[in-house]
Coordinates of C-alpha atoms in Angstrom, one line a residue:
X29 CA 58.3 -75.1 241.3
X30 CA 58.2 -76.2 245.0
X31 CA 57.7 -79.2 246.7
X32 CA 55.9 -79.9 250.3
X33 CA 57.7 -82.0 252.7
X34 CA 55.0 -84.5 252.7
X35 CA 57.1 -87.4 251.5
X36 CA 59.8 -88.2 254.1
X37 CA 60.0 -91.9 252.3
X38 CA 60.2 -92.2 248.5
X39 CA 57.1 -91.3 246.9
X40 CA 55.1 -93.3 244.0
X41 CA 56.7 -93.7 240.7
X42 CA 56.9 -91.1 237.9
X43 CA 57.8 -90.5 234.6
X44 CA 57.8 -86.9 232.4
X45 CA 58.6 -86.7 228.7
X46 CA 60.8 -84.0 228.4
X47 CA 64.7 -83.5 228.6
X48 CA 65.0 -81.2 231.6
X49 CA 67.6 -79.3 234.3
X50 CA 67.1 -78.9 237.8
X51 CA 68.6 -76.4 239.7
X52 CA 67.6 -76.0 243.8
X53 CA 67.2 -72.6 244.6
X54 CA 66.4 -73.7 248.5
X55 CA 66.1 -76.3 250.5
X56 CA 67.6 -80.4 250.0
X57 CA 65.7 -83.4 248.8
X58 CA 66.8 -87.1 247.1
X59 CA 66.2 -88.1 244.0
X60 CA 66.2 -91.8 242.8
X61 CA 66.2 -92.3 238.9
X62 CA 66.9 -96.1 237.2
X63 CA 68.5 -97.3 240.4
X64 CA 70.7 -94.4 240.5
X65 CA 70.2 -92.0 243.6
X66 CA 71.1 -88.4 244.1
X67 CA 71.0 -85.9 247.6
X68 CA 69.8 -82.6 245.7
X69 CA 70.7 -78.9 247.0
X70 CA 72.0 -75.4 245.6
X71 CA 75.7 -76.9 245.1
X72 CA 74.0 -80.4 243.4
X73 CA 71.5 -79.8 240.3
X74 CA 70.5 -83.0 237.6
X75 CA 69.5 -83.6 234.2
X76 CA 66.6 -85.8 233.6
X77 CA 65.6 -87.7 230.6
X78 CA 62.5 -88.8 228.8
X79 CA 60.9 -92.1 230.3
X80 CA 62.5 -92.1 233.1
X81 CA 61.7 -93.4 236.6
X82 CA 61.8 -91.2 239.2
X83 CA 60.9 -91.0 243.1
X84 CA 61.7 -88.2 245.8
X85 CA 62.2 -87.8 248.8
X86 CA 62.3 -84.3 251.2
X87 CA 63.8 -86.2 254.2
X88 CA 65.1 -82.7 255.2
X89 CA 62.0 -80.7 254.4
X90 CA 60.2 -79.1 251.2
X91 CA 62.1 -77.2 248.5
X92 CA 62.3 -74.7 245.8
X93 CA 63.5 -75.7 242.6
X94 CA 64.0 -73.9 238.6
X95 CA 62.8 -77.2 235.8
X96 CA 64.1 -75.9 232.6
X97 CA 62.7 -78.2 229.6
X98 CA 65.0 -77.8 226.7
X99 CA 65.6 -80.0 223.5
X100 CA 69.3 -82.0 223.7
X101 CA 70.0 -80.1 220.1
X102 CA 70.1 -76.9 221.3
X103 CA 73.5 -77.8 223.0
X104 CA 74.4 -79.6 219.9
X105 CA 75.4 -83.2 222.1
X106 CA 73.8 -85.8 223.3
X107 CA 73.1 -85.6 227.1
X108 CA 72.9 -88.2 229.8
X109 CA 70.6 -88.0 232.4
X110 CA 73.0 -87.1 235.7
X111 CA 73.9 -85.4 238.8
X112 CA 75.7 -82.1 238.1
X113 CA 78.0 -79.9 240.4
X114 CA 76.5 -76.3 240.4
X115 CA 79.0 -73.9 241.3
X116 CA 78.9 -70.2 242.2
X117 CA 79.0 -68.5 239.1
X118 CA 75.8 -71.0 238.0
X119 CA 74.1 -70.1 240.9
X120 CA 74.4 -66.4 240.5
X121 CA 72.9 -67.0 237.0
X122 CA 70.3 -69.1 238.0
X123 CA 69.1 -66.2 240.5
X124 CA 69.2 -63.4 238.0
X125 CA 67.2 -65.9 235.5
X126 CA 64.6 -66.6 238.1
X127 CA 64.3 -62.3 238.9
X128 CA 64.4 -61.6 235.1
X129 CA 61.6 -64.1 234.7
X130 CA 60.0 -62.2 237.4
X131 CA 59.2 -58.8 235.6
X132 CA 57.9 -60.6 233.0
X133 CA 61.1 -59.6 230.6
X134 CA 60.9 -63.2 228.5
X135 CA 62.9 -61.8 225.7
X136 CA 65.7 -62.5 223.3
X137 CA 68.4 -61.8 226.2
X138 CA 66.4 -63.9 228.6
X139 CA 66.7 -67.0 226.1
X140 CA 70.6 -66.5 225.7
X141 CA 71.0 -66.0 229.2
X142 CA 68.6 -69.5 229.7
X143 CA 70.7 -71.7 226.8
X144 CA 74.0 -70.4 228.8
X145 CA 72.8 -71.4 231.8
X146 CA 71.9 -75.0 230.5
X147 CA 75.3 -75.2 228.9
X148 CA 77.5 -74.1 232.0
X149 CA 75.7 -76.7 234.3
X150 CA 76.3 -79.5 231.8
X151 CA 80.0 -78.7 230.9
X152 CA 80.2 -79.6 235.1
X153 CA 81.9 -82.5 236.5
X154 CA 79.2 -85.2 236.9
X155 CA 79.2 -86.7 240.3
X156 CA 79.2 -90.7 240.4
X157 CA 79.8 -92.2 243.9
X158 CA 79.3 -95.5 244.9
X159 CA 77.4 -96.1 247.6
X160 CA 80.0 -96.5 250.8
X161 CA 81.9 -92.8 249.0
X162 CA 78.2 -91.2 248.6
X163 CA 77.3 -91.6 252.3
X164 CA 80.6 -90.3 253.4
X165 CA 80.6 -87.4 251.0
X166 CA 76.4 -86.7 252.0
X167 CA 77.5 -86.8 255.1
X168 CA 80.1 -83.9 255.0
X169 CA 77.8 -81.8 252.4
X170 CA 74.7 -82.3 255.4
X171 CA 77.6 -81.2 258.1
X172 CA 78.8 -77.7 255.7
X173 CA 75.1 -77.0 254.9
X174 CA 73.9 -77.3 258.6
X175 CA 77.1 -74.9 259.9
X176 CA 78.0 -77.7 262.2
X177 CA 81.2 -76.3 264.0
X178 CA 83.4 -78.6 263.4
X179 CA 82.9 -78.2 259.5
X180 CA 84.9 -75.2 259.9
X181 CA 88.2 -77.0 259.1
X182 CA 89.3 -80.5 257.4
X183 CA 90.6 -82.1 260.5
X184 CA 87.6 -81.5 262.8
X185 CA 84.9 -82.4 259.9
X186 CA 87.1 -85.7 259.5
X187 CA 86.8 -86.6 263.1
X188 CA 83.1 -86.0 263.0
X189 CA 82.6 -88.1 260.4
X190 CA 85.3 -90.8 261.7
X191 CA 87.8 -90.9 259.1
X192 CA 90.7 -89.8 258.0
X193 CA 91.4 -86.3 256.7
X194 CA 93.2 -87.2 253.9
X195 CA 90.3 -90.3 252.5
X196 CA 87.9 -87.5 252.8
X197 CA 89.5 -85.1 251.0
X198 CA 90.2 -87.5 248.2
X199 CA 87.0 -89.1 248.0
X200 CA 85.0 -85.5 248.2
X201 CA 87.4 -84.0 245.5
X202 CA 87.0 -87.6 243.5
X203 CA 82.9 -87.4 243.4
X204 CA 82.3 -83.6 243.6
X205 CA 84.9 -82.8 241.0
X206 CA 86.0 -79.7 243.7
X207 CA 88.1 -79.7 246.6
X208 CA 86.6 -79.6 250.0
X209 CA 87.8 -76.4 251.1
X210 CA 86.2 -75.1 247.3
X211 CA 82.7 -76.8 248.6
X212 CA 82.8 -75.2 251.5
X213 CA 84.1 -71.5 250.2
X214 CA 80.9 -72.3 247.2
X215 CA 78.5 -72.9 250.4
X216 CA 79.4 -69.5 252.0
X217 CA 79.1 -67.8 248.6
X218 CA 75.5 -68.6 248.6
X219 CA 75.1 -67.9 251.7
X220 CA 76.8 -64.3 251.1
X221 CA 74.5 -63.9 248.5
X222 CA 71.2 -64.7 250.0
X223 CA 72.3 -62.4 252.4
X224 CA 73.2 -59.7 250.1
X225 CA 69.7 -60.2 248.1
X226 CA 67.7 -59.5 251.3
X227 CA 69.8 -55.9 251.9
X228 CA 73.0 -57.2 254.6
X229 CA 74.1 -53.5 255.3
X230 CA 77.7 -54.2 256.4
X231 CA 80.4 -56.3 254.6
X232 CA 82.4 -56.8 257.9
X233 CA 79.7 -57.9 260.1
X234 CA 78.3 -60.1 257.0
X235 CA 82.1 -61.8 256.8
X236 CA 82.1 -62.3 260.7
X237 CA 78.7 -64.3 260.2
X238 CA 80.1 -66.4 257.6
X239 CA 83.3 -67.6 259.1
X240 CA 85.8 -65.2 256.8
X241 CA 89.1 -64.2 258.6
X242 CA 87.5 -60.5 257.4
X243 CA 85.8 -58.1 254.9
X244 CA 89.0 -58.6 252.7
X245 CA 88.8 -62.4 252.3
X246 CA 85.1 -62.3 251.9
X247 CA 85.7 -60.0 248.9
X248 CA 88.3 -61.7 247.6
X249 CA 86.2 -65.2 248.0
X250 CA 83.3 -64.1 246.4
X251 CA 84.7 -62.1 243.7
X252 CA 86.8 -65.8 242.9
X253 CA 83.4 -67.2 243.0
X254 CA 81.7 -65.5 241.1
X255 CA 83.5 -62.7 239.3
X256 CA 81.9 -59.9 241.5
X257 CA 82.6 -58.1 244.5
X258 CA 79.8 -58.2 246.9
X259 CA 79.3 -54.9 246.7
X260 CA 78.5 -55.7 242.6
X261 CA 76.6 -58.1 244.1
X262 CA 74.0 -56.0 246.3
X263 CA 73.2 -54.3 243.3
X264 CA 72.9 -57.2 240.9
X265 CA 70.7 -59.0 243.7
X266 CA 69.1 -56.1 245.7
X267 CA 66.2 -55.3 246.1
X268 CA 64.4 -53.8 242.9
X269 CA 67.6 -54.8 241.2
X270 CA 66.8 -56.4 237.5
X271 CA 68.7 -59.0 235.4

């Protein structure tokens, strides 16, 4: 599903009837639920819950978004409706869902792969700031996802942001439930693989785009990541390639 950026502010009120995940393929948007409020992007999904109240807004622009509706007994637990950490290997999933969906392949292998993708995201750490923590850590997340330069290392993203190295590093790792440095190496990742979905042709020039002391710790990155090379990965995610 995609959304338009025509709601800068928070829209109208809605509810939906269904228990639901929602992963961001592209682009950033907020979500308020029950007083509760949530910056959305590939690294952020949630889990919504029957009844609920929800409102958006795409202060960033529109996105692109994967709503899987599933029943809370197929995990065999009860679920709260939440902000989840996505990492790499979730997002890697999510991508070959979305292509397999694509050829029209809904089979038994496609529902495995869809109840394992539900169950990864919710085994997560669920992120809880408060409010003073959740514009501090949205603020670093907006620097990493905009390539600001001095995002490049802790120090310099710290003195952007005003404050101390070490209370940003413990309030990031304390609400994202990942180290910084991990965030950051998990926003590359995607990046790599975007990159490597639309046919990159060399590894070294791809790691020179992306910040990576090389081709070597690129590889070694991504395969941390996500448990594949990147050479796996252009033919997992290439063009014509098939979950």
């Amino acid at each position: 599903m995609g959304c338009r950026s025509d709601h800068v502010r928070w829209s109208e009120p809605e509810t939906r009837d269904d228990h639901r995940l929602v992963l961001v393929r592209r682009g950033r948007f907020r979500r308020r639920a029950d007083g509760a409020e949530a910056d959305l992007d590939p690294t952020v999904a949630y889990l919504g819950a029957p009844g609920e109240e929800e409102r958006f807004a795409h202060p960033a622009g529109g996105d692109v978004c994967t709503s899987v509706s599933f029943e809370p007994s197929l995990l065999g637990r009860p679920l709260a409706a939440t902000a989840l950490y996505v990492d790499a290997r979730v997002d890697l999933a999510h991508r070959r869902l979305v292509a397999a969906a694509g050829t029209g392949d809904i089979d038994y292998a496609l529902t495995e792969e869809l109840l394992g993708l539900v169950a990864v995201v919710v085994g997560e750490p669920t992120v809880r700031p408060g409010p003073a923590d959740r514009a501090l850590v949205a603020s670093a997340r907006e620097a990493i996802g905009a390539e600001v330069p001095e995002a490049g290392g802790l120090c310099g993203l710290a003195a952007l942001l005003e404050v101390s190295p070490y209370r940003l590093s413990r309030l990031f790792s304390r609400e994202m439930g990942v180290s910084l440095t991990r965030y950051r190496n998990r926003v590359r990742v995607t990046r790599a693989m975007d990159r490597l979905a639309e046919g990159a042709p060399g590894l070294a020039d791809l790691a020179a785009q992306l910040g990576f002391a090389d081709q070597a710790h690129l590889t070694r990155t991504v395969r941390e990541h996500v448990g594949h090379t990147p050479t796996a990965l252009r033919r997992l995610l290439g063009p014509g390639s098939r979950a």
